[in-house]
Tab-separated table of C-alpha atoms in Angstrom:
chain	number	residue	atom	x	y	z
A	1	MET	CA	-9.725	-28.777	24.984
A	2	LYS	CA	-7.546	-28.128	27.986
A	3	GLN	CA	-6.460	-24.816	29.513
A	4	LEU	CA	-4.511	-23.108	26.777
A	5	ASN	CA	-2.185	-20.194	26.337
A	6	LEU	CA	-3.739	-18.871	23.180
A	7	LYS	CA	-1.113	-16.157	22.786
A	8	ALA	CA	1.675	-18.743	22.666
A	9	ILE	CA	-0.293	-20.778	20.158
A	10	ILE	CA	-0.859	-17.745	17.946
A	11	GLU	CA	2.790	-16.732	18.171
A	12	LYS	CA	3.834	-20.200	16.999
A	13	ALA	CA	1.242	-20.010	14.215
A	14	ILE	CA	2.618	-16.641	13.073
A	15	GLU	CA	6.121	-18.082	12.843
A	16	ASP	CA	4.783	-21.081	10.904
A	17	LYS	CA	2.874	-18.750	8.597
A	18	LYS	CA	6.010	-16.753	7.843
A	19	ALA	CA	7.930	-19.956	7.058
A	20	ILE	CA	5.128	-21.189	4.767
A	21	ARG	CA	5.131	-17.897	2.863
A	22	GLU	CA	8.867	-18.009	2.358
A	23	CYS	CA	8.667	-21.629	1.256
A	24	ILE	CA	5.893	-21.011	-1.291
A	25	GLN	CA	7.471	-17.892	-2.744
A	26	SER	CA	10.866	-19.524	-3.094
A	27	ASN	CA	9.371	-22.638	-4.710
A	28	GLY	CA	10.417	-24.662	-1.690
A	29	ASP	CA	9.295	-28.040	-0.419
A	30	LEU	CA	6.303	-27.867	1.926
A	31	ASN	CA	6.828	-31.516	2.881
A	32	LYS	CA	10.278	-30.707	4.192
A	33	LEU	CA	8.999	-27.605	5.946
A	34	ALA	CA	6.272	-29.656	7.615
A	35	HIS	CA	8.852	-32.153	8.812
A	36	ASP	CA	11.311	-29.517	10.013
A	37	ARG	CA	8.774	-27.371	11.887
A	38	GLY	CA	6.282	-30.019	12.945
A	39	ILE	CA	3.522	-28.488	10.875
A	40	LYS	CA	0.630	-30.826	10.091
A	41	PHE	CA	-0.899	-29.814	6.772
A	42	ILE	CA	-4.256	-31.320	6.027
A	43	LYS	CA	-6.648	-31.522	3.109
A	44	PRO	CA	-9.974	-30.679	4.739
A	45	VAL	CA	-12.130	-31.286	1.645
B	1	MET	CA	-25.573	-19.459	-2.577
B	2	ILE	CA	-23.095	-22.162	-3.581
B	3	GLU	CA	-24.768	-22.440	-6.969
B	4	GLU	CA	-24.528	-18.681	-7.405
B	5	LEU	CA	-20.855	-18.748	-6.545
B	6	ASN	CA	-20.191	-21.580	-8.951
B	7	LEU	CA	-21.771	-19.536	-11.709
B	8	LEU	CA	-19.499	-16.648	-10.847
B	9	ASN	CA	-16.386	-18.775	-10.842
B	10	GLN	CA	-14.594	-18.697	-14.146
B	11	SER	CA	-11.428	-20.576	-13.309
B	12	GLU	CA	-10.586	-24.077	-12.227
B	13	ILE	CA	-9.239	-24.223	-8.705
B	14	LYS	CA	-8.556	-26.388	-5.733
B	15	GLU	CA	-6.091	-28.889	-7.088
B	16	TRP	CA	-4.368	-30.251	-3.975
B	17	ILE	CA	-0.743	-31.215	-4.515
B	18	ASN	CA	2.149	-31.305	-2.071
B	19	ASN	CA	0.178	-29.950	0.878
B	20	SER	CA	-1.463	-26.976	-0.782
B	21	TYR	CA	-4.419	-26.067	-2.949
B	22	LYS	CA	-3.507	-24.355	-6.189
B	23	LEU	CA	-5.777	-21.470	-7.092
B	24	THR	CA	-5.703	-19.352	-10.226
B	25	SER	CA	-7.263	-15.919	-10.333
B	26	LYS	CA	-10.300	-15.257	-12.461
B	27	CYS	CA	-8.307	-13.675	-15.275
B	28	GLY	CA	-5.738	-16.446	-15.102
B	29	ASN	CA	-2.642	-14.398	-14.497
B	30	ALA	CA	-2.125	-14.846	-10.779
B	31	HIS	CA	-1.416	-18.154	-9.060
B	32	TYR	CA	-1.906	-18.745	-5.381
B	33	GLU	CA	-1.179	-21.539	-2.960
B	34	ILE	CA	-3.473	-22.111	-0.004
B	35	THR	CA	-2.530	-24.281	2.945
B	36	PHE	CA	-4.508	-25.497	5.916
B	37	SER	CA	-2.653	-26.680	8.977
B	38	GLU	CA	-3.747	-27.924	12.349
B	39	ILE	CA	-3.351	-25.605	15.307
B	40	ALA	CA	-1.962	-27.378	18.347
B	41	ASP	CA	-4.585	-28.198	20.975
B	42	LEU	CA	-7.420	-26.429	19.146
B	43	ASP	CA	-9.598	-29.238	17.895
B	44	LYS	CA	-10.968	-28.868	14.381
B	45	CYS	CA	-9.377	-25.426	14.004
B	46	LEU	CA	-7.269	-24.919	10.898
B	47	MET	CA	-4.921	-22.063	10.147
B	48	ILE	CA	-5.208	-20.890	6.581
B	49	THR	CA	-2.334	-19.344	4.675
B	50	LEU	CA	-2.865	-17.791	1.283
B	51	TYR	CA	0.008	-16.483	-0.807
B	52	PRO	CA	0.630	-15.627	-4.439
B	53	VAL	CA	3.405	-17.774	-5.867
B	54	ASP	CA	4.845	-14.612	-7.372
B	55	LYS	CA	4.395	-11.915	-4.747
B	56	ASN	CA	4.279	-9.250	-7.458
B	57	ILE	CA	1.355	-10.780	-9.358
B	58	LYS	CA	-2.002	-10.716	-7.593
B	59	GLY	CA	-5.543	-11.227	-8.822
B	60	ASP	CA	-9.202	-11.616	-7.914
B	61	ILE	CA	-9.714	-14.886	-6.047
B	62	LYS	CA	-12.502	-13.843	-3.699
B	63	ASN	CA	-15.258	-16.078	-5.041
B	64	GLU	CA	-13.067	-19.137	-5.469
B	65	LEU	CA	-11.559	-18.729	-2.027
B	66	PHE	CA	-14.867	-18.428	-0.213
B	67	SER	CA	-16.379	-21.274	-2.192
B	68	LEU	CA	-13.571	-23.454	-0.848
B	69	LEU	CA	-13.848	-22.048	2.682
B	70	ARG	CA	-17.585	-22.647	2.768
B	71	LYS	CA	-17.099	-26.312	1.939
B	72	ILE	CA	-14.488	-26.671	4.664
B	73	ILE	CA	-16.573	-24.850	7.266
B	74	ASN	CA	-19.578	-26.986	6.370
B	75	ASN	CA	-17.334	-29.971	7.081
B	76	ASN	CA	-17.381	-28.732	10.681
B	77	TYR	CA	-14.036	-26.984	10.778
B	78	CYS	CA	-13.186	-23.550	12.119
B	79	ILE	CA	-10.885	-21.530	9.868
B	80	ILE	CA	-8.358	-19.320	11.627
B	81	TYR	CA	-6.893	-16.499	9.562
B	82	ILE	CA	-4.033	-14.576	11.146
B	83	CYS	CA	-3.285	-11.099	9.851
B	84	ASP	CA	0.311	-10.658	10.927
B	85	HIS	CA	2.411	-7.517	10.865
B	86	ILE	CA	5.221	-8.891	8.720
B	87	ASP	CA	4.845	-6.121	6.148
B	88	SER	CA	2.911	-3.712	8.386
B	89	LYS	CA	-0.202	-4.320	6.282
B	90	HIS	CA	-2.109	-6.468	8.776
B	91	ASN	CA	-4.897	-3.916	9.215
B	92	ALA	CA	-5.350	-3.531	5.464
B	93	ARG	CA	-5.324	-7.309	5.026
B	94	ASN	CA	-7.929	-7.674	7.733
B	95	ARG	CA	-10.153	-5.016	6.143
B	96	LEU	CA	-9.909	-6.744	2.759
B	97	PHE	CA	-10.711	-10.166	4.213
B	98	ARG	CA	-13.681	-8.650	6.092
B	99	LYS	CA	-14.908	-6.955	2.916
B	100	TRP	CA	-14.717	-10.222	0.990
B	101	PHE	CA	-16.552	-11.999	3.790
B	102	VAL	CA	-19.377	-9.446	3.721
B	103	GLU	CA	-19.624	-9.632	-0.067
B	104	VAL	CA	-19.666	-13.373	-0.626
B	105	SER	CA	-20.407	-15.138	2.621
B	106	ASP	CA	-23.802	-16.052	3.968
B	107	LYS	CA	-25.503	-15.870	7.324
B	108	SER	CA	-24.712	-19.478	8.201
B	109	ILE	CA	-21.060	-18.560	8.764
B	110	MET	CA	-20.053	-16.490	11.761
B	111	ARG	CA	-16.945	-14.365	11.949
B	112	ILE	CA	-14.999	-13.495	15.088
B	113	GLU	CA	-12.190	-10.978	15.030
B	114	GLU	CA	-9.748	-10.487	17.867
B	115	GLN	CA	-6.678	-8.309	18.229
B	116	PHE	CA	-4.186	-10.458	20.123
B	117	SER	CA	-1.337	-8.022	20.174
B	118	GLU	CA	-0.114	-5.075	18.192
B	119	GLU	CA	1.341	-7.650	15.861
B	120	ALA	CA	-1.603	-9.822	14.958
B	121	ILE	CA	-5.320	-9.797	14.296
B	122	VAL	CA	-6.902	-13.212	14.460
B	123	VAL	CA	-10.061	-13.972	12.515
B	124	ALA	CA	-12.108	-17.131	13.043
B	125	LEU	CA	-14.774	-18.342	10.623
B	126	MET	CA	-17.130	-21.115	11.648
B	127	LYS	CA	-20.680	-22.332	11.441
B	128	ASP	CA	-22.958	-21.115	14.168
B	129	ASP	CA	-23.281	-24.705	15.372
B	130	PHE	CA	-19.546	-25.492	15.250
B	131	GLU	CA	-19.084	-28.198	17.857
B	132	HIS	CA	-16.241	-26.411	19.706
B	133	LYS	CA	-17.636	-22.887	19.351
B	134	GLU	CA	-18.472	-22.266	23.005
B	135	LEU	CA	-15.106	-23.581	24.155
B	136	LEU	CA	-13.263	-21.483	21.591
B	137	LEU	CA	-15.161	-18.362	22.628
B	138	LYS	CA	-14.385	-19.117	26.267
B	139	ILE	CA	-10.659	-19.488	25.527
B	140	ILE	CA	-10.663	-16.182	23.664
B	141	ALA	CA	-12.527	-14.433	26.463
B	142	GLU	CA	-10.113	-15.783	29.084
B	143	GLN	CA	-7.190	-14.602	27.011
B	144	LYS	CA	-8.522	-11.047	27.131
B	145	LYS	CA	-8.623	-10.908	30.951
């Protein structure tokens, strides 16, 4: 890992989290959200 | 511990469709979606989001959730849970998540909690031997300076 601005990373994550919540609770399309916001969802198990 | 949790679990969970796990509460009335997404530049760290599909219907998902998290953490990932201030309940959400962790987790999983601003509490769950643990702790410590 390189030198990171963790605050900036967390701020971006908070915005992503808000968008994910709105998408789920409005029965939206997470694929489209991922594309639009550059979110990389993964299936870890 | 996993066997004990499986015995406690009453509902089928963890179907993964369209980027999220579907989780039904123990009594079957509440439905949740759980996502895991990569966090830029933090190797093997995943942000979890967990939301009820209907925000007015909530249920007990503690055992199912931590059963899933344990499997992921044992796969050598760090789970990052962000308690944000969107509804001004970030402290309550953090207390609940901590309570669940104490109740159903085991000593092989470590928990780090950091207040990054007035707006967010960040919680990290990982195995004690998580391969990027020292680096992650260093980044957090540097952030606090």
